[in-house]
Tab-separated table of C-alpha atoms in Angstrom:
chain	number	residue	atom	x	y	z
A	1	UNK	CA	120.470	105.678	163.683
A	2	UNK	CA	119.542	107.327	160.761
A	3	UNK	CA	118.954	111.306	161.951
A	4	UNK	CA	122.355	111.087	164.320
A	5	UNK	CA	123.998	110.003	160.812
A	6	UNK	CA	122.282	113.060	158.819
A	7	UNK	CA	122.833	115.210	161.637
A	8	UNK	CA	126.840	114.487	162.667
A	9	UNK	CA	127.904	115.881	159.212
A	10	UNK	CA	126.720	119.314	160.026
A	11	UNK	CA	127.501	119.008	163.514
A	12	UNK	CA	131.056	118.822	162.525
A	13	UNK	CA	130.797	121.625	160.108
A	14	UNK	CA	129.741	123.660	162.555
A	15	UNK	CA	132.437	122.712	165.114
A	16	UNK	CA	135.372	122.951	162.202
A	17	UNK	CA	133.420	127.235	161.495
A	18	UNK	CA	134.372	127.271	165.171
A	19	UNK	CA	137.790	126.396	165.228
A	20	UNK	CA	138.742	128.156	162.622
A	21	UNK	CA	137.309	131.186	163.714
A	22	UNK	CA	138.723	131.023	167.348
A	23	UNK	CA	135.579	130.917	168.373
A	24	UNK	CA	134.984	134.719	167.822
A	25	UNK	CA	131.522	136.057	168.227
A	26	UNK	CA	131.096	137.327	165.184
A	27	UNK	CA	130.953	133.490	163.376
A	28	UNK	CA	128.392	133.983	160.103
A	29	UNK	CA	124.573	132.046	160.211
A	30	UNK	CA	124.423	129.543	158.182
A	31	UNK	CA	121.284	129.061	155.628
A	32	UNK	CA	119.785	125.833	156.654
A	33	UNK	CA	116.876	124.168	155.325
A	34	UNK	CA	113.728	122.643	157.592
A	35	UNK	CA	115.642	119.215	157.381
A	36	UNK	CA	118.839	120.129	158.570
A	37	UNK	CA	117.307	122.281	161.128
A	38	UNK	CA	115.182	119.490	161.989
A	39	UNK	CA	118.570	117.269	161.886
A	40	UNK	CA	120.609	119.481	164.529
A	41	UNK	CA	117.856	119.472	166.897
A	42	UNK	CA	117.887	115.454	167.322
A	43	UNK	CA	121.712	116.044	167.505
A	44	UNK	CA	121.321	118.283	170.040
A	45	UNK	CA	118.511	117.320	172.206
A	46	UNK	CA	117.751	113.810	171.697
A	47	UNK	CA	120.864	111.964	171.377
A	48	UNK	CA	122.609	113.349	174.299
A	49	UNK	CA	124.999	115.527	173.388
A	50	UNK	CA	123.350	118.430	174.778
A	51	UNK	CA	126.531	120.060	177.017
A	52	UNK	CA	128.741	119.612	173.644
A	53	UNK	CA	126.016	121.936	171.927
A	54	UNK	CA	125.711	124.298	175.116
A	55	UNK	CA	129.326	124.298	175.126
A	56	UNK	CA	129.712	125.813	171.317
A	57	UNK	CA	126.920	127.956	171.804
A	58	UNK	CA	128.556	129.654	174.579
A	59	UNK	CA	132.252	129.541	172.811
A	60	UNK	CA	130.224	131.569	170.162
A	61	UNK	CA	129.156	134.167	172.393
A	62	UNK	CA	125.280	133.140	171.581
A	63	UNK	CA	125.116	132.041	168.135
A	64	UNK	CA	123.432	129.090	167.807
A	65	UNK	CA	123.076	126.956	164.186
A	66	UNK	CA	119.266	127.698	164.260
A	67	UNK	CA	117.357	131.079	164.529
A	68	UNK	CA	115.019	130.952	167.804
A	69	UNK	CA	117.901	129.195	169.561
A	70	UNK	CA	120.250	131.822	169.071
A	71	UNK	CA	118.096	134.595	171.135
A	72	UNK	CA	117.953	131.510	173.695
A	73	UNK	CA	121.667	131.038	174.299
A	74	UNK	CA	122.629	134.517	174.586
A	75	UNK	CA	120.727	134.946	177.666
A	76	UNK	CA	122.052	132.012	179.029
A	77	UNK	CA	125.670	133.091	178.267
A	78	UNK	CA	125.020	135.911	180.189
A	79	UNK	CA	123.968	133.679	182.771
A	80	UNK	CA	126.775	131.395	182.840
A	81	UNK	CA	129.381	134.255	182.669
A	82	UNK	CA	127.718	135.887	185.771
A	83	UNK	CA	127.767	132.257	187.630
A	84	UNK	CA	131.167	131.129	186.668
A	85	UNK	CA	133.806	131.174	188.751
A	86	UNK	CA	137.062	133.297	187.207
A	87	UNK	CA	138.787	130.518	184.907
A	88	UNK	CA	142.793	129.538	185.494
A	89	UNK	CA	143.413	130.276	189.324
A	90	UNK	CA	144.671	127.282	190.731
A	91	UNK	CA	146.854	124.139	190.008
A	92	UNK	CA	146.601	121.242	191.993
A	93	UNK	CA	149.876	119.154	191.479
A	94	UNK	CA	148.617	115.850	192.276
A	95	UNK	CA	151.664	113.537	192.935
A	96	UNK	CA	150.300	109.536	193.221
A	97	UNK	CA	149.108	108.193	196.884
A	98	UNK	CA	148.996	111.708	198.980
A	99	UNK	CA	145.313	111.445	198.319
A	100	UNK	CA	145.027	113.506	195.646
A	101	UNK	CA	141.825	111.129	194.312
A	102	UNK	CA	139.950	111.732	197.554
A	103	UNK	CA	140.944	115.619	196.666
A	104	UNK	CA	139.416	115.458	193.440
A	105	UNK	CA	136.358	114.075	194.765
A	106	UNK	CA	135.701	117.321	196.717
A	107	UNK	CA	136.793	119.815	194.516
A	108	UNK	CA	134.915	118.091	191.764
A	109	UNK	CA	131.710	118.505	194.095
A	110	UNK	CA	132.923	121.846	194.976
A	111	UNK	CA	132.065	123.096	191.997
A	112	UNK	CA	128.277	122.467	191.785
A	113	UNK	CA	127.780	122.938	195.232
A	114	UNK	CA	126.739	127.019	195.387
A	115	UNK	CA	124.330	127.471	192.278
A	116	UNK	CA	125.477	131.092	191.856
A	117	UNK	CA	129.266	130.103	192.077
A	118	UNK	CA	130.055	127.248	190.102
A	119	UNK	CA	133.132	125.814	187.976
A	120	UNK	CA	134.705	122.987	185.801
A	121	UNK	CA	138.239	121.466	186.889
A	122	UNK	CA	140.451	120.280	183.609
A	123	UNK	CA	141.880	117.091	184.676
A	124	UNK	CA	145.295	115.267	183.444
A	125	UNK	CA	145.558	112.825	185.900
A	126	UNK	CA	144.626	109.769	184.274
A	127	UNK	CA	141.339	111.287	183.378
A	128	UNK	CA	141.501	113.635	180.641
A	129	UNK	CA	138.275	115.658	180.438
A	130	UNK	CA	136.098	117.988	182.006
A	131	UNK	CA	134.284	118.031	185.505
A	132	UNK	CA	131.994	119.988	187.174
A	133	UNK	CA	130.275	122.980	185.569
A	134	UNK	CA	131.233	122.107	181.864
A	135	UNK	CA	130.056	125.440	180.677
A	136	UNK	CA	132.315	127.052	182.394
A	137	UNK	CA	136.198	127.650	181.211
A	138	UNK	CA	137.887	125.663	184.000
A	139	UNK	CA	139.179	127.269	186.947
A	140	UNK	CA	141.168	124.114	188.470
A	141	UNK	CA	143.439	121.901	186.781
A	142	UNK	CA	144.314	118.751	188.420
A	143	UNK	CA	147.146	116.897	187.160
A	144	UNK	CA	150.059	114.038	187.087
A	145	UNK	CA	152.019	116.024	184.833
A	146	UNK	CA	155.634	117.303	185.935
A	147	UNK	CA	155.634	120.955	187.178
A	148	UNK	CA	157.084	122.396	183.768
A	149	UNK	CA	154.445	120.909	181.831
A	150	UNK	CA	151.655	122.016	184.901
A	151	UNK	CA	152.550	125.743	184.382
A	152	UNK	CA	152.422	125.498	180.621
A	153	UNK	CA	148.738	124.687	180.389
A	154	UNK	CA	147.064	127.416	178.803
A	155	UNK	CA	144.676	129.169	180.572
A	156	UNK	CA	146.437	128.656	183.705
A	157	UNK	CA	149.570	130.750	183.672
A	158	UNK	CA	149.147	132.743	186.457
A	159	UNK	CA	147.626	130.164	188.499
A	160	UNK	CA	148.453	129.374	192.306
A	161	UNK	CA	149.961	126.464	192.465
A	162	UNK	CA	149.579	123.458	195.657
A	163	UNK	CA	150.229	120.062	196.429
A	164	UNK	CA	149.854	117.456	199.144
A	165	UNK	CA	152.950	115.337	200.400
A	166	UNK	CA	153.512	112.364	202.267
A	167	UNK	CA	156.254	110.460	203.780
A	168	UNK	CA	157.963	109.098	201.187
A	169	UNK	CA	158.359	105.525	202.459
A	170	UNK	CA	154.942	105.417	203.426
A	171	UNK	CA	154.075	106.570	200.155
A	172	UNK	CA	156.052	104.298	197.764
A	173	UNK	CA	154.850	101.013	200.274
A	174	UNK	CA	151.057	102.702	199.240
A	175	UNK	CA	151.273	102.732	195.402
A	176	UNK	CA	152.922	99.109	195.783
A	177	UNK	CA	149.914	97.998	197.574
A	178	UNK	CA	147.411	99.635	195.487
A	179	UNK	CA	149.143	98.510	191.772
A	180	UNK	CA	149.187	95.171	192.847
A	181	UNK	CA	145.776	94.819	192.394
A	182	UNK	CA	146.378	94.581	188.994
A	183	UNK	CA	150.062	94.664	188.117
A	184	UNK	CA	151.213	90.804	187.340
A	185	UNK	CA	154.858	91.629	188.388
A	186	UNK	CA	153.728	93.278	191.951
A	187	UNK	CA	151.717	90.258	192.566
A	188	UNK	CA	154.275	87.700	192.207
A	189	UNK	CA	157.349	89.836	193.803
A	190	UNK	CA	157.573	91.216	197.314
A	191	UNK	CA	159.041	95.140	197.079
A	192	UNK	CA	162.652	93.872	197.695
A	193	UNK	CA	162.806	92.203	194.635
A	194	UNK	CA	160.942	94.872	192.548
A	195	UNK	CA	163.169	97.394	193.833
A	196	UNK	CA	166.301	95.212	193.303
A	197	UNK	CA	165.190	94.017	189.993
A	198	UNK	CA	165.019	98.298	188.588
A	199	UNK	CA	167.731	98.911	190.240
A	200	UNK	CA	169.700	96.507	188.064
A	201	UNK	CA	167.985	97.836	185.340
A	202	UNK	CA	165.730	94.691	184.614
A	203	UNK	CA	162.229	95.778	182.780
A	204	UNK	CA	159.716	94.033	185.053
A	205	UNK	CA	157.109	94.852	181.961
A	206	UNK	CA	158.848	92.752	179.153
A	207	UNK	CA	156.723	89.861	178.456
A	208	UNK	CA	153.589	91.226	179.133
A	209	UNK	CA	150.684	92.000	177.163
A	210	UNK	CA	150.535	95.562	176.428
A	211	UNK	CA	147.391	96.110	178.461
A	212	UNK	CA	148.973	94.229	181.452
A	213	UNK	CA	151.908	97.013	181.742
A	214	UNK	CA	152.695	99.598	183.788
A	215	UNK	CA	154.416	102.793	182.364
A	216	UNK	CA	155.127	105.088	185.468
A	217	UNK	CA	155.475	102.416	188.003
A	218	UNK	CA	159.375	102.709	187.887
A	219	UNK	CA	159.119	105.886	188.657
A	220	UNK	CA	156.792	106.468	191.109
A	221	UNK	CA	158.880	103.883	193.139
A	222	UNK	CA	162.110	105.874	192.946
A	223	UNK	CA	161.879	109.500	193.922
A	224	UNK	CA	158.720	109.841	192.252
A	225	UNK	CA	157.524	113.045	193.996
A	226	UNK	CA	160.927	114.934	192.968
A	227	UNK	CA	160.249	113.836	189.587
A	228	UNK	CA	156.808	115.714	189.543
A	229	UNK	CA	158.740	118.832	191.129
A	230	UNK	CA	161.589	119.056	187.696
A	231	UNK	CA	160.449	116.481	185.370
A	232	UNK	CA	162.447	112.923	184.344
A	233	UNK	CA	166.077	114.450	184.368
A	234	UNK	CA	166.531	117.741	186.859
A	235	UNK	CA	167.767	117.538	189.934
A	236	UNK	CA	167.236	117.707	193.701
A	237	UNK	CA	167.996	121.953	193.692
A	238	UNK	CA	164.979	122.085	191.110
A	239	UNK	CA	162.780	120.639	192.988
A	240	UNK	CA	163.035	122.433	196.051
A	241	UNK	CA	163.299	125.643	194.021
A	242	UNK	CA	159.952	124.632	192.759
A	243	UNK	CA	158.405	123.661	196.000
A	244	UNK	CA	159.543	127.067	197.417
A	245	UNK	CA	157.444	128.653	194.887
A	246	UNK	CA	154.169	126.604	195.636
A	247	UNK	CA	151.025	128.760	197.425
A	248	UNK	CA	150.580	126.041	199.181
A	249	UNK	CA	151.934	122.474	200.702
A	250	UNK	CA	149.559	120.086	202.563
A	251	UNK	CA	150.539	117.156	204.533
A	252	UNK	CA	148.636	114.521	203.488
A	253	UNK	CA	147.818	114.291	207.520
A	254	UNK	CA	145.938	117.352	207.070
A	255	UNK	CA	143.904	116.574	204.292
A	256	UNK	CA	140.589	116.501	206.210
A	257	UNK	CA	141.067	120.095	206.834
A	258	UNK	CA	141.103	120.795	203.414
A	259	UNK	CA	138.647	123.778	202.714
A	260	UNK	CA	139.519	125.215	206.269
A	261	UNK	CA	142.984	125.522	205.350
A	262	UNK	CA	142.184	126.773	201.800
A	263	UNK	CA	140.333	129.849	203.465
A	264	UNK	CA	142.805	130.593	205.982
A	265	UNK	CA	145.846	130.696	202.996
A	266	UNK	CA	143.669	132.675	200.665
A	267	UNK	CA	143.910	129.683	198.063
A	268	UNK	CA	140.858	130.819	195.777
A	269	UNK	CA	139.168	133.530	197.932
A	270	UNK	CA	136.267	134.099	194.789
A	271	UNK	CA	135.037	130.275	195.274
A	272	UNK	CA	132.546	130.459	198.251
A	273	UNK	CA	133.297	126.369	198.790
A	274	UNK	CA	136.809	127.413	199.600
A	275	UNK	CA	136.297	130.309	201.364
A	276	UNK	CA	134.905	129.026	204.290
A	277	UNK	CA	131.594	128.413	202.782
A	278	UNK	CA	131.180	124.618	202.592
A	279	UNK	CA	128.904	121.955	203.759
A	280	UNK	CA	131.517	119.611	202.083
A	281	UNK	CA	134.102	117.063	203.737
A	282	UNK	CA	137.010	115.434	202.232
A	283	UNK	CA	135.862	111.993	201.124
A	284	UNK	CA	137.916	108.848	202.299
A	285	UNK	CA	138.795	106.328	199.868
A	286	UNK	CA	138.827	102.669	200.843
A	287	UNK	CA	141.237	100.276	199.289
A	288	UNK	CA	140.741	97.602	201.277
A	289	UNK	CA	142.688	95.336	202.740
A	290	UNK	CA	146.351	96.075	201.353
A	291	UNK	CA	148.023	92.683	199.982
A	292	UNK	CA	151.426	92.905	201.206
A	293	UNK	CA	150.366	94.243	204.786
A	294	UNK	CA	149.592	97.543	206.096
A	295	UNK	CA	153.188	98.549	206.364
A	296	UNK	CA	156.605	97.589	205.195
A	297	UNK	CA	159.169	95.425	207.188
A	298	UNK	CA	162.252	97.570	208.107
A	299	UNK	CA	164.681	95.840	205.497
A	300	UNK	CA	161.746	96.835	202.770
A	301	UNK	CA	161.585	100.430	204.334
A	302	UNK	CA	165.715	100.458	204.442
A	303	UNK	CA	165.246	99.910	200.783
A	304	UNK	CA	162.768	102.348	200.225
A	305	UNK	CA	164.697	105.015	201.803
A	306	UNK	CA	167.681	104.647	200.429
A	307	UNK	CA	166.164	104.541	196.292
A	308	UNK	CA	163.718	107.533	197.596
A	309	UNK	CA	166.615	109.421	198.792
A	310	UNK	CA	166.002	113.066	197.175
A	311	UNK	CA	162.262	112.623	198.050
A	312	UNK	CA	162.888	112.384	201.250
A	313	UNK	CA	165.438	115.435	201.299
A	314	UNK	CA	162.782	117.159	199.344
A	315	UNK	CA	160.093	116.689	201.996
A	316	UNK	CA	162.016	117.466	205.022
A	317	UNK	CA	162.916	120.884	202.870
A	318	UNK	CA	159.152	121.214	202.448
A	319	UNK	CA	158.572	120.828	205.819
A	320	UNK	CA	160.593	124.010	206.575
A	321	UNK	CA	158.412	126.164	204.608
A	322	UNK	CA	156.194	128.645	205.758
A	323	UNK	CA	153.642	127.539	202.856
A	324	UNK	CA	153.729	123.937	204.745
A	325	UNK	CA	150.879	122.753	206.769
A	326	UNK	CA	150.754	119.488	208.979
């Protein structure tokens, strides 16, 4: 309507003072007449886009585009930086169908559950936003990315890095299942002849509409969790040297003793929810009733095993570490 169009020009403004600034503290006050005062205020309160307002407040260490606001928002930074968790401890390297989703679900939760301990988890894992506390700088990223590009993220450099595995042949059958719920080519084929088709190199997406594709389905069906460990082209050593250097490794078996194990390993001792303080379970996702059968036949899982080799070389290696638990 007419005020959000006023208002979104000096919205803007304000965000492009930020940027520029790098968000220092000392950003000048603009001179603002009633009307655009006025205009910031429906921006801000009435059209919903209060937590992008709270958010540059805070980045600004209090200033806030109108006078009695600004007073406002510095005691609530104090607030929020006496409430946040610490931002950038931990790394959750979420490799497809170990139940990394159900994972998100409770640290996502985690976050809001102790009012005097609360955090925001960065997510690159299909979703690519914000959760939890949004105030705060995040503290957890969750994310599909390979482990080179993981430990880039900034902000999270000297984070502690985990992951949940599962059997790779139980795995791959899994993300068949679930894609075929959708995926044209999945829905027509039976594994075999997915798996025989990539392997001669055929593109199982040609024809499709664009939306109807599937971009990371090849790999995720061929050594897809060694991928995540080096990235498209290293090798079987990489990954294990990377997996050696986790904080943590979870069988996915283990999963419903999430937070216990968290506390026990030390994962993110500052965050009561994993410290032992936690009211919170592990949700269970239901995908129903899985359209090529609850498990594969053993030609399919002969199949599996042998394009899923290095995965499953990579989790017997994991299962050797003293950072695994079953």
């Amino acid at each position: 309507g007419g005020p959000l169009k006023k208002a979104m020009p000096l919205f803007m403004a304000a965000c492009s003072i930020f940027r520029a600034s790098g968000l220092r503290s000392s950003i000048p006050t603009t001179h603002m007449t009633l009307e655009q005062d006025a205009q910031l205020r429906v921006l801000c309160e009435v059209v919903a886009l209060q937590g992008a307002c709270r958010a540059i407040g805070l980045a600004s260490g209090g200033w806030w585009p109108w006078g009695r606001g600004a007073e406002l928002f510095s005691e609530e930074s104090e607030l929020e930086a006496k409430r946040c968790l610490p931002p950038g401890k931990v790394i959750f390297m979420h490799v497809m169908k170990t139940g990394g989703l159900s994972l998100d679900a409770f640290l996502e939760a985690s976050c809001l559950e102790h009012p005097e301990a609360v955090c925001s988890i960065q997510r690159h894992d299909g979703r690519q936003d914000v959760v939890g506390e949004d105030r705060c700088a995040p503290s957890i990223l969750t994310t599909h990315q390979d482990i080179v590009k993981a430990t880039s993220q900034a902000g999270f450099e000297d984070a502690r890095l985990f992951t949940i595995l599962r059997d790779p042949v139980s795995r791959v059958w899994s993300f068949y299942n679930y894609l075929s719920q959708w995926y044209k080519p999945y829905q027509k084929l039976n594994l075999i002849a997915v798996l025989t088709a990539l392997e001669e190199g055929e593109d199982l997406n040609e024809g499709l509409a664009e939306e109807d594709r599937c971009g990371h389905c090849h790999k995720q069906l061929s050594n897809g969790m060694t991928k995540a460990f080096t990235g498209p082209n290293g090798t079987l050593n990489e990954a294990m040297h990377w997996m050696a250097s986790l904080y943590l490794i979870i069988d996915i078996d283990a999963l419903d003793r999430f937070s216990e194990i968290a506390a026990d390993r030390g994962l993110f001792s500052e965050h009561p929810s994993l410290a032992g303080k936690t009211n919170l379970g592990v949700p269970h996702t239901n995908e129903g009733i899985p359209r090529w059968g609850a498990s594969p036949d053993e030609h399919t899982a002969a199949l599996i095993r042998k394009q899923n080799a290095w995965d499953l070389a990579l989790y017997d290696y994991a299962k050797t570490l003293p950072t695994y638990v079953s």
